[in-house]
PDB file of C-alpha atoms in Angstrom:
ATOM      1  CA  MET E   1     -24.842  20.937-110.947  1.00 58.00           C
ATOM      2  CA  GLY E   2     -26.340  22.478-107.636  1.00 80.00           C
ATOM      3  CA  PHE E   3     -27.204  21.218-104.354  1.00 91.00           C
ATOM      4  CA  ALA E   4     -30.922  20.364-103.173  1.00 96.00           C
ATOM      5  CA  HIS E   5     -31.836  20.143 -99.420  1.00 98.00           C
ATOM      6  CA  LEU E   6     -33.634  16.258 -99.474  1.00 98.00           C
ATOM      7  CA  HIS E   7     -34.136  15.798 -95.817  1.00 98.00           C
ATOM      8  CA  VAL E   8     -36.235  19.691 -94.522  1.00 98.00           C
ATOM      9  CA  HIS E   9     -38.157  19.057 -91.580  1.00 98.00           C
ATOM     10  CA  THR E  10     -41.005  23.004 -91.700  1.00 98.00           C
ATOM     11  CA  GLU E  11     -42.907  24.258 -88.649  1.00 96.00           C
ATOM     12  CA  PHE E  12     -45.469  20.876 -89.505  1.00 97.00           C
ATOM     13  CA  SER E  13     -42.730  18.358 -87.805  1.00 96.00           C
ATOM     14  CA  PHE E  14     -44.891  19.749 -84.903  1.00 93.00           C
ATOM     15  CA  LEU E  15     -42.779  21.173 -81.786  1.00 91.00           C
ATOM     16  CA  ASP E  16     -39.969  19.912 -83.327  1.00 91.00           C
ATOM     17  CA  GLY E  17     -39.125  21.662 -86.744  1.00 93.00           C
ATOM     18  CA  ALA E  18     -38.656  25.485 -86.573  1.00 94.00           C
ATOM     19  CA  CYS E  19     -38.785  26.587 -91.099  1.00 96.00           C
ATOM     20  CA  ARG E  20     -41.943  28.399 -91.158  1.00 97.00           C
ATOM     21  CA  ILE E  21     -42.162  27.800 -95.351  1.00 98.00           C
ATOM     22  CA  GLY E  22     -42.356  31.075 -96.935  1.00 98.00           C
ATOM     23  CA  ALA E  23     -38.997  32.039 -94.686  1.00 97.00           C
ATOM     24  CA  LEU E  24     -37.840  28.507 -95.802  1.00 98.00           C
ATOM     25  CA  ILE E  25     -38.172  29.424 -99.334  1.00 98.00           C
ATOM     26  CA  ASP E  26     -37.689  32.865 -99.399  1.00 98.00           C
ATOM     27  CA  ARG E  27     -33.096  31.701 -97.959  1.00 98.00           C
ATOM     28  CA  ALA E  28     -33.757  28.115-100.575  1.00 97.00           C
ATOM     29  CA  LYS E  29     -34.061  30.861-103.692  1.00 97.00           C
ATOM     30  CA  GLU E  30     -30.921  33.623-102.136  1.00 97.00           C
ATOM     31  CA  LEU E  31     -29.218  30.830-101.182  1.00 96.00           C
ATOM     32  CA  GLY E  32     -29.628  30.137-105.734  1.00 96.00           C
ATOM     33  CA  MET E  33     -30.893  26.239-105.364  1.00 96.00           C
ATOM     34  CA  ASN E  34     -33.812  25.135-107.975  1.00 96.00           C
ATOM     35  CA  ALA E  35     -35.148  22.448-106.126  1.00 98.00           C
ATOM     36  CA  ILE E  36     -35.668  21.766-102.235  1.00 98.00           C
ATOM     37  CA  ALA E  37     -38.083  18.885-100.467  1.00 98.00           C
ATOM     38  CA  ILE E  38     -40.374  18.768 -97.375  1.00 98.00           C
ATOM     39  CA  THR E  39     -40.055  15.792 -95.133  1.00 98.00           C
ATOM     40  CA  ASP E  40     -41.942  16.466 -92.244  1.00 98.00           C
ATOM     41  CA  HIS E  41     -42.256  13.684 -89.510  1.00 97.00           C
ATOM     42  CA  GLY E  42     -45.186  11.071 -89.988  1.00 97.00           C
ATOM     43  CA  GLY E  43     -47.456  13.876 -91.657  1.00 97.00           C
ATOM     44  CA  MET E  44     -47.852  15.583 -95.117  1.00 98.00           C
ATOM     45  CA  TYR E  45     -49.621  18.771 -94.045  1.00 97.00           C
ATOM     46  CA  GLY E  46     -48.117  21.329 -95.139  1.00 97.00           C
ATOM     47  CA  VAL E  47     -46.824  19.794 -98.779  1.00 98.00           C
ATOM     48  CA  ILE E  48     -49.582  22.100-100.417  1.00 98.00           C
ATOM     49  CA  ASP E  49     -48.159  25.223 -98.904  1.00 98.00           C
ATOM     50  CA  PHE E  50     -44.726  24.169 -99.607  1.00 98.00           C
ATOM     51  CA  TYR E  51     -45.481  23.571-103.629  1.00 98.00           C
ATOM     52  CA  LYS E  52     -47.530  26.598-104.293  1.00 98.00           C
ATOM     53  CA  LYS E  53     -44.521  28.673-102.477  1.00 98.00           C
ATOM     54  CA  ALA E  54     -41.424  26.753-104.170  1.00 98.00           C
ATOM     55  CA  LYS E  55     -43.559  27.198-107.495  1.00 98.00           C
ATOM     56  CA  GLU E  56     -44.141  31.397-107.083  1.00 98.00           C
ATOM     57  CA  ALA E  57     -40.358  31.302-106.466  1.00 98.00           C
ATOM     58  CA  GLY E  58     -38.980  29.026-109.258  1.00 97.00           C
ATOM     59  CA  ILE E  59     -37.991  26.131-106.537  1.00 98.00           C
ATOM     60  CA  LYS E  60     -38.578  22.640-107.773  1.00 98.00           C
ATOM     61  CA  PRO E  61     -40.463  21.069-105.247  1.00 98.00           C
ATOM     62  CA  ILE E  62     -40.143  18.047-103.947  1.00 98.00           C
ATOM     63  CA  ILE E  63     -42.442  16.038-101.911  1.00 98.00           C
ATOM     64  CA  GLY E  64     -41.741  14.105 -99.488  1.00 98.00           C
ATOM     65  CA  CYS E  65     -41.905  12.483 -95.718  1.00 98.00           C
ATOM     66  CA  GLU E  66     -40.423  11.085 -92.928  1.00 98.00           C
ATOM     67  CA  VAL E  67     -42.252   8.626 -92.026  1.00 98.00           C
ATOM     68  CA  TYR E  68     -42.194   6.117 -88.957  1.00 97.00           C
ATOM     69  CA  THR E  69     -41.830   2.683 -89.069  1.00 96.00           C
ATOM     70  CA  ALA E  70     -42.863   0.046 -86.927  1.00 94.00           C
ATOM     71  CA  GLY E  71     -40.310  -2.895 -86.031  1.00 87.00           C
ATOM     72  CA  ARG E  72     -42.927  -5.340 -86.381  1.00 86.00           C
ATOM     73  CA  ASP E  73     -46.231  -4.870 -87.694  1.00 90.00           C
ATOM     74  CA  MET E  74     -48.383  -1.456 -87.421  1.00 93.00           C
ATOM     75  CA  LEU E  75     -51.444  -2.867 -85.721  1.00 91.00           C
ATOM     76  CA  ASP E  76     -48.232  -4.550 -83.088  1.00 89.00           C
ATOM     77  CA  THR E  77     -48.934  -2.009 -80.079  1.00 86.00           C
ATOM     78  CA  THR E  78     -46.645  -4.030 -77.691  1.00 82.00           C
ATOM     79  CA  PHE E  79     -44.062  -2.043 -76.676  1.00 76.00           C
ATOM     80  CA  GLU E  80     -40.918  -4.093 -76.498  1.00 72.00           C
ATOM     81  CA  ARG E  81     -37.072  -3.651 -78.049  1.00 66.00           C
ATOM     82  CA  GLY E  82     -37.738  -5.759 -81.232  1.00 67.00           C
ATOM     83  CA  ASN E  83     -40.370  -3.391 -81.771  1.00 78.00           C
ATOM     84  CA  ARG E  84     -38.542   0.010 -81.845  1.00 85.00           C
ATOM     85  CA  THR E  85     -39.583   3.265 -84.253  1.00 92.00           C
ATOM     86  CA  GLY E  86     -37.504   4.292 -86.771  1.00 95.00           C
ATOM     87  CA  HIS E  87     -37.624   6.446 -89.080  1.00 97.00           C
ATOM     88  CA  LEU E  88     -37.448   6.001 -93.274  1.00 98.00           C
ATOM     89  CA  VAL E  89     -36.902   9.282 -95.743  1.00 98.00           C
ATOM     90  CA  LEU E  90     -39.493   8.582 -98.835  1.00 98.00           C
ATOM     91  CA  LEU E  91     -39.794  11.617-102.707  1.00 98.00           C
ATOM     92  CA  ALA E  92     -42.380  11.313-104.593  1.00 98.00           C
ATOM     93  CA  LYS E  93     -40.900  11.251-107.937  1.00 97.00           C
ATOM     94  CA  ASN E  94     -44.038  11.570-110.006  1.00 98.00           C
ATOM     95  CA  GLN E  95     -47.700  11.470-109.767  1.00 98.00           C
ATOM     96  CA  THR E  96     -48.417   8.037-108.730  1.00 98.00           C
ATOM     97  CA  GLY E  97     -45.628   8.538-105.782  1.00 98.00           C
ATOM     98  CA  TYR E  98     -47.169  11.295-104.273  1.00 98.00           C
ATOM     99  CA  ARG E  99     -50.817   9.089-104.272  1.00 98.00           C
ATOM    100  CA  ASN E 100     -48.927   6.431-102.319  1.00 98.00           C
ATOM    101  CA  LEU E 101     -47.438   8.262-100.321  1.00 98.00           C
ATOM    102  CA  ILE E 102     -50.513  10.531 -99.305  1.00 98.00           C
ATOM    103  CA  LYS E 103     -52.037   6.883 -98.830  1.00 98.00           C
ATOM    104  CA  MET E 104     -49.096   5.308 -96.197  1.00 98.00           C
ATOM    105  CA  VAL E 105     -49.016   8.541 -94.230  1.00 98.00           C
ATOM    106  CA  SER E 106     -53.219   8.431 -93.507  1.00 98.00           C
ATOM    107  CA  ARG E 107     -52.738   4.828 -92.981  1.00 97.00           C
ATOM    108  CA  GLY E 108     -50.111   5.441 -89.993  1.00 97.00           C
ATOM    109  CA  TYR E 109     -52.201   7.682 -88.604  1.00 97.00           C
ATOM    110  CA  ILE E 110     -55.765   5.982 -89.086  1.00 96.00           C
ATOM    111  CA  GLU E 111     -54.780   2.094 -88.143  1.00 96.00           C
ATOM    112  CA  GLY E 112     -50.785   2.014 -87.245  1.00 95.00           C
ATOM    113  CA  PHE E 113     -50.686   5.196 -84.949  1.00 95.00           C
ATOM    114  CA  TYR E 114     -48.875   3.881 -81.367  1.00 92.00           C
ATOM    115  CA  TYR E 115     -47.030   7.006 -79.842  1.00 91.00           C
ATOM    116  CA  LYS E 116     -46.217   8.282 -83.776  1.00 93.00           C
ATOM    117  CA  PRO E 117     -48.253   6.760 -86.706  1.00 96.00           C
ATOM    118  CA  ARG E 118     -45.927   4.711 -88.202  1.00 96.00           C
ATOM    119  CA  ILE E 119     -45.666   1.925 -90.960  1.00 97.00           C
ATOM    120  CA  ASP E 120     -44.412  -1.516 -91.805  1.00 96.00           C
ATOM    121  CA  PHE E 121     -42.222  -2.726 -94.288  1.00 96.00           C
ATOM    122  CA  GLU E 122     -45.479  -5.042 -95.817  1.00 96.00           C
ATOM    123  CA  GLU E 123     -47.085  -0.938 -96.202  1.00 97.00           C
ATOM    124  CA  ILE E 124     -43.985   0.405 -97.703  1.00 98.00           C
ATOM    125  CA  LYS E 125     -43.714  -2.833-100.529  1.00 97.00           C
ATOM    126  CA  ARG E 126     -47.754  -2.116-101.054  1.00 97.00           C
ATOM    127  CA  HIS E 127     -47.306   1.534-101.969  1.00 98.00           C
ATOM    128  CA  SER E 128     -43.350   1.865-103.143  1.00 98.00           C
ATOM    129  CA  GLU E 129     -44.274   2.377-107.246  1.00 98.00           C
ATOM    130  CA  GLY E 130     -43.179   6.178-107.211  1.00 98.00           C
ATOM    131  CA  LEU E 131     -41.333   6.630-104.688  1.00 98.00           C
ATOM    132  CA  ILE E 132     -37.680   7.391-104.020  1.00 98.00           C
ATOM    133  CA  CYS E 133     -36.404   5.874-100.600  1.00 98.00           C
ATOM    134  CA  LEU E 134     -33.325   7.005 -98.144  1.00 98.00           C
ATOM    135  CA  SER E 135     -32.394   5.597 -94.939  1.00 98.00           C
ATOM    136  CA  ALA E 136     -32.898   8.626 -93.275  1.00 97.00           C
ATOM    137  CA  CYS E 137     -30.669   9.860 -90.150  1.00 96.00           C
ATOM    138  CA  LEU E 138     -29.325   7.727 -86.768  1.00 95.00           C
ATOM    139  CA  ALA E 139     -32.854   6.787 -86.220  1.00 95.00           C
ATOM    140  CA  GLY E 140     -33.058   5.355 -89.374  1.00 97.00           C
ATOM    141  CA  ASP E 141     -33.633   1.490 -89.258  1.00 96.00           C
ATOM    142  CA  ILE E 142     -29.915   0.940 -91.131  1.00 98.00           C
ATOM    143  CA  PRO E 143     -27.811   3.620 -88.952  1.00 98.00           C
ATOM    144  CA  ASN E 144     -29.314   2.146 -85.705  1.00 96.00           C
ATOM    145  CA  ALA E 145     -28.605  -1.062 -86.881  1.00 96.00           C
ATOM    146  CA  ILE E 146     -24.630  -0.219 -87.756  1.00 97.00           C
ATOM    147  CA  MET E 147     -24.426   2.291 -84.036  1.00 97.00           C
ATOM    148  CA  GLU E 148     -25.397  -0.966 -82.381  1.00 95.00           C
ATOM    149  CA  ASP E 149     -22.539  -3.173 -84.443  1.00 97.00           C
ATOM    150  CA  ASP E 150     -25.697  -5.443 -86.037  1.00 96.00           C
ATOM    151  CA  LEU E 151     -24.369  -5.117 -89.634  1.00 97.00           C
ATOM    152  CA  PRO E 152     -26.175  -8.477 -90.719  1.00 97.00           C
ATOM    153  CA  ALA E 153     -29.449  -6.461 -89.297  1.00 96.00           C
ATOM    154  CA  ALA E 154     -28.537  -3.937 -91.643  1.00 97.00           C
ATOM    155  CA  ARG E 155     -27.303  -5.897 -94.734  1.00 98.00           C
ATOM    156  CA  LYS E 156     -31.152  -7.680 -94.162  1.00 97.00           C
ATOM    157  CA  LYS E 157     -32.449  -4.237 -94.328  1.00 97.00           C
ATOM    158  CA  ILE E 158     -31.071  -2.321 -97.800  1.00 98.00           C
ATOM    159  CA  GLU E 159     -31.385  -6.241 -98.893  1.00 98.00           C
ATOM    160  CA  ASP E 160     -35.274  -5.413 -98.555  1.00 97.00           C
ATOM    161  CA  TYR E 161     -35.892  -1.776 -99.622  1.00 98.00           C
ATOM    162  CA  ILE E 162     -33.516  -3.405-102.820  1.00 98.00           C
ATOM    163  CA  ALA E 163     -35.766  -5.674-103.393  1.00 98.00           C
ATOM    164  CA  VAL E 164     -38.552  -3.071-103.006  1.00 98.00           C
ATOM    165  CA  PHE E 165     -36.831   0.201-104.749  1.00 98.00           C
ATOM    166  CA  GLY E 166     -34.029  -1.228-106.574  1.00 97.00           C
ATOM    167  CA  LYS E 167     -30.557   0.134-106.819  1.00 97.00           C
ATOM    168  CA  GLU E 168     -31.719   3.362-108.608  1.00 97.00           C
ATOM    169  CA  ASP E 169     -34.322   4.329-106.225  1.00 98.00           C
ATOM    170  CA  PHE E 170     -32.717   2.957-103.013  1.00 98.00           C
ATOM    171  CA  TYR E 171     -30.514   5.722-101.347  1.00 98.00           C
ATOM    172  CA  LEU E 172     -27.640   5.276 -98.426  1.00 98.00           C
ATOM    173  CA  GLU E 173     -28.401   8.451 -96.521  1.00 98.00           C
ATOM    174  CA  ILE E 174     -25.115  10.346 -94.840  1.00 98.00           C
ATOM    175  CA  GLN E 175     -25.163  13.382 -92.383  1.00 97.00           C
ATOM    176  CA  ASP E 176     -22.361  15.164 -90.291  1.00 96.00           C
ATOM    177  CA  HIS E 177     -23.369  17.321 -87.596  1.00 96.00           C
ATOM    178  CA  GLY E 178     -20.946  17.358 -85.678  1.00 93.00           C
ATOM    179  CA  ILE E 179     -21.862  13.744 -84.303  1.00 95.00           C
ATOM    180  CA  ALA E 180     -19.376  11.452 -82.960  1.00 93.00           C
ATOM    181  CA  GLU E 181     -21.945   8.397 -83.811  1.00 95.00           C
ATOM    182  CA  GLN E 182     -22.150   9.981 -87.313  1.00 96.00           C
ATOM    183  CA  LYS E 183     -18.344   9.117 -88.359  1.00 96.00           C
ATOM    184  CA  LYS E 184     -18.617   5.648 -87.550  1.00 96.00           C
ATOM    185  CA  VAL E 185     -22.232   5.363 -89.117  1.00 97.00           C
ATOM    186  CA  ASN E 186     -21.503   6.985 -92.376  1.00 98.00           C
ATOM    187  CA  LYS E 187     -17.822   5.556 -92.409  1.00 98.00           C
ATOM    188  CA  ALA E 188     -19.919   2.275 -92.239  1.00 98.00           C
ATOM    189  CA  LEU E 189     -22.865   3.121 -95.578  1.00 98.00           C
ATOM    190  CA  ILE E 190     -20.362   4.448 -97.772  1.00 98.00           C
ATOM    191  CA  GLU E 191     -18.556   1.155 -97.061  1.00 98.00           C
ATOM    192  CA  LEU E 192     -21.944  -0.702 -97.459  1.00 98.00           C
ATOM    193  CA  ALA E 193     -22.740   1.033-100.879  1.00 98.00           C
ATOM    194  CA  ALA E 194     -19.736   0.548-101.965  1.00 98.00           C
ATOM    195  CA  GLU E 195     -20.428  -3.243-101.384  1.00 97.00           C
ATOM    196  CA  TYR E 196     -23.857  -3.299-103.254  1.00 98.00           C
ATOM    197  CA  GLY E 197     -23.183  -1.132-105.577  1.00 98.00           C
ATOM    198  CA  LEU E 198     -25.796   1.748-104.516  1.00 98.00           C
ATOM    199  CA  GLY E 199     -25.582   5.486-104.415  1.00 97.00           C
ATOM    200  CA  LEU E 200     -24.815   7.900-101.627  1.00 97.00           C
ATOM    201  CA  VAL E 201     -27.243  11.268-100.613  1.00 97.00           C
ATOM    202  CA  ALA E 202     -25.871  13.588 -98.431  1.00 97.00           C
ATOM    203  CA  THR E 203     -27.685  15.616 -96.438  1.00 97.00           C
ATOM    204  CA  ASN E 204     -28.392  17.715 -93.616  1.00 97.00           C
ATOM    205  CA  ASP E 205     -31.275  17.226 -91.290  1.00 97.00           C
ATOM    206  CA  VAL E 206     -32.617  20.574 -91.425  1.00 97.00           C
ATOM    207  CA  HIS E 207     -34.958  21.461 -88.345  1.00 97.00           C
ATOM    208  CA  TYR E 208     -34.232  25.547 -88.510  1.00 96.00           C
ATOM    209  CA  ILE E 209     -33.182  27.870 -91.643  1.00 97.00           C
ATOM    210  CA  LEU E 210     -30.426  29.607 -89.706  1.00 96.00           C
ATOM    211  CA  ARG E 211     -27.342  28.502 -87.807  1.00 94.00           C
ATOM    212  CA  GLU E 212     -28.961  31.291 -84.606  1.00 95.00           C
ATOM    213  CA  ASP E 213     -32.564  29.446 -84.670  1.00 92.00           C
ATOM    214  CA  ALA E 214     -31.292  26.728 -83.230  1.00 90.00           C
ATOM    215  CA  LYS E 215     -32.292  28.199 -79.500  1.00 92.00           C
ATOM    216  CA  PHE E 216     -35.974  28.320 -80.932  1.00 92.00           C
ATOM    217  CA  GLN E 217     -35.890  25.171 -81.985  1.00 91.00           C
ATOM    218  CA  ASP E 218     -34.284  24.184 -78.995  1.00 90.00           C
ATOM    219  CA  LEU E 219     -37.408  26.300 -76.934  1.00 92.00           C
ATOM    220  CA  MET E 220     -40.107  23.658 -79.017  1.00 91.00           C
ATOM    221  CA  LEU E 221     -38.179  20.315 -77.551  1.00 91.00           C
ATOM    222  CA  CYS E 222     -38.211  21.367 -74.214  1.00 93.00           C
ATOM    223  CA  ILE E 223     -42.435  22.277 -75.321  1.00 92.00           C
ATOM    224  CA  GLN E 224     -42.410  18.571 -76.735  1.00 91.00           C
ATOM    225  CA  THR E 225     -40.864  17.157 -73.571  1.00 89.00           C
ATOM    226  CA  ASN E 226     -42.593  19.055 -71.258  1.00 92.00           C
ATOM    227  CA  SER E 227     -38.745  19.458 -69.896  1.00 92.00           C
ATOM    228  CA  LYS E 228     -36.954  23.351 -69.007  1.00 93.00           C
ATOM    229  CA  VAL E 229     -34.259  25.035 -70.907  1.00 89.00           C
ATOM    230  CA  ALA E 230     -32.165  24.154 -67.235  1.00 89.00           C
ATOM    231  CA  ASP E 231     -32.713  20.257 -67.461  1.00 89.00           C
ATOM    232  CA  THR E 232     -29.024  19.379 -67.966  1.00 85.00           C
ATOM    233  CA  ASP E 233     -30.712  14.887 -69.117  1.00 87.00           C
ATOM    234  CA  ARG E 234     -34.031  16.624 -71.230  1.00 87.00           C
ATOM    235  CA  MET E 235     -33.449  15.889 -75.321  1.00 86.00           C
ATOM    236  CA  ARG E 236     -31.499  17.921 -77.094  1.00 88.00           C
ATOM    237  CA  PHE E 237     -29.775  18.591 -80.521  1.00 89.00           C
ATOM    238  CA  GLU E 238     -25.602  17.760 -80.034  1.00 86.00           C
ATOM    239  CA  SER E 239     -25.247  20.929 -82.584  1.00 90.00           C
ATOM    240  CA  ASP E 240     -26.009  23.411 -83.795  1.00 93.00           C
ATOM    241  CA  GLU E 241     -25.395  22.230 -87.695  1.00 96.00           C
ATOM    242  CA  PHE E 242     -29.418  21.394 -88.614  1.00 96.00           C
ATOM    243  CA  TYR E 243     -29.995  24.324 -90.993  1.00 96.00           C
ATOM    244  CA  LEU E 244     -30.112  25.080 -94.327  1.00 97.00           C
ATOM    245  CA  LYS E 245     -26.541  25.170 -94.809  1.00 96.00           C
ATOM    246  CA  SER E 246     -25.754  26.713 -98.308  1.00 95.00           C
TER     247      SER E 246
END
């Protein structure tokens, strides 16, 4: 069985993803991959182009989105600790899931936008049919709770998502980009997966195609955050491991 990347940011993760869709598909084909997902931040702008190019290359396109989750109600626009914006990966497994994903992403922009296009748990619950859910990167609500040593909160989130997606369509997501926090989070996720009888999905948070492209993505982050490359306290990725690995 081959490996498929299920956490991928294209040029449509604006000023964050540095993967041109055509080059991304070409590289996936070069690596002998039979399938690849698109999971841009909060939007689905690149989905049609991605789908067409993947089909032309004989690669199965998996349509998804790394949505932004509201800590409370998606209509709540107060900036408080309990209202943090998290991440969650949703993948469409059929036409129903694709349509539900479109509905949620659209509502995130039209009704839930507060700095980011957010959706809340109730919205996910209403439109969960046909979707597979992954717990996302360190910015996900479950990994974040683990980092804050709040295992009860992590368990509550896991139980909520199991109630919505079932154990067959909810997976805990582990990543290793050489970041210290990931070692702590992965250890807990592996233990929680065993405790709840859940599957684990290993992903690489792809933001650029080749390792040497990290410098271009770093420039994009500077533009996004109105920073200079030389700034020492700016947002930056901690390693150059966020590429399309074999």
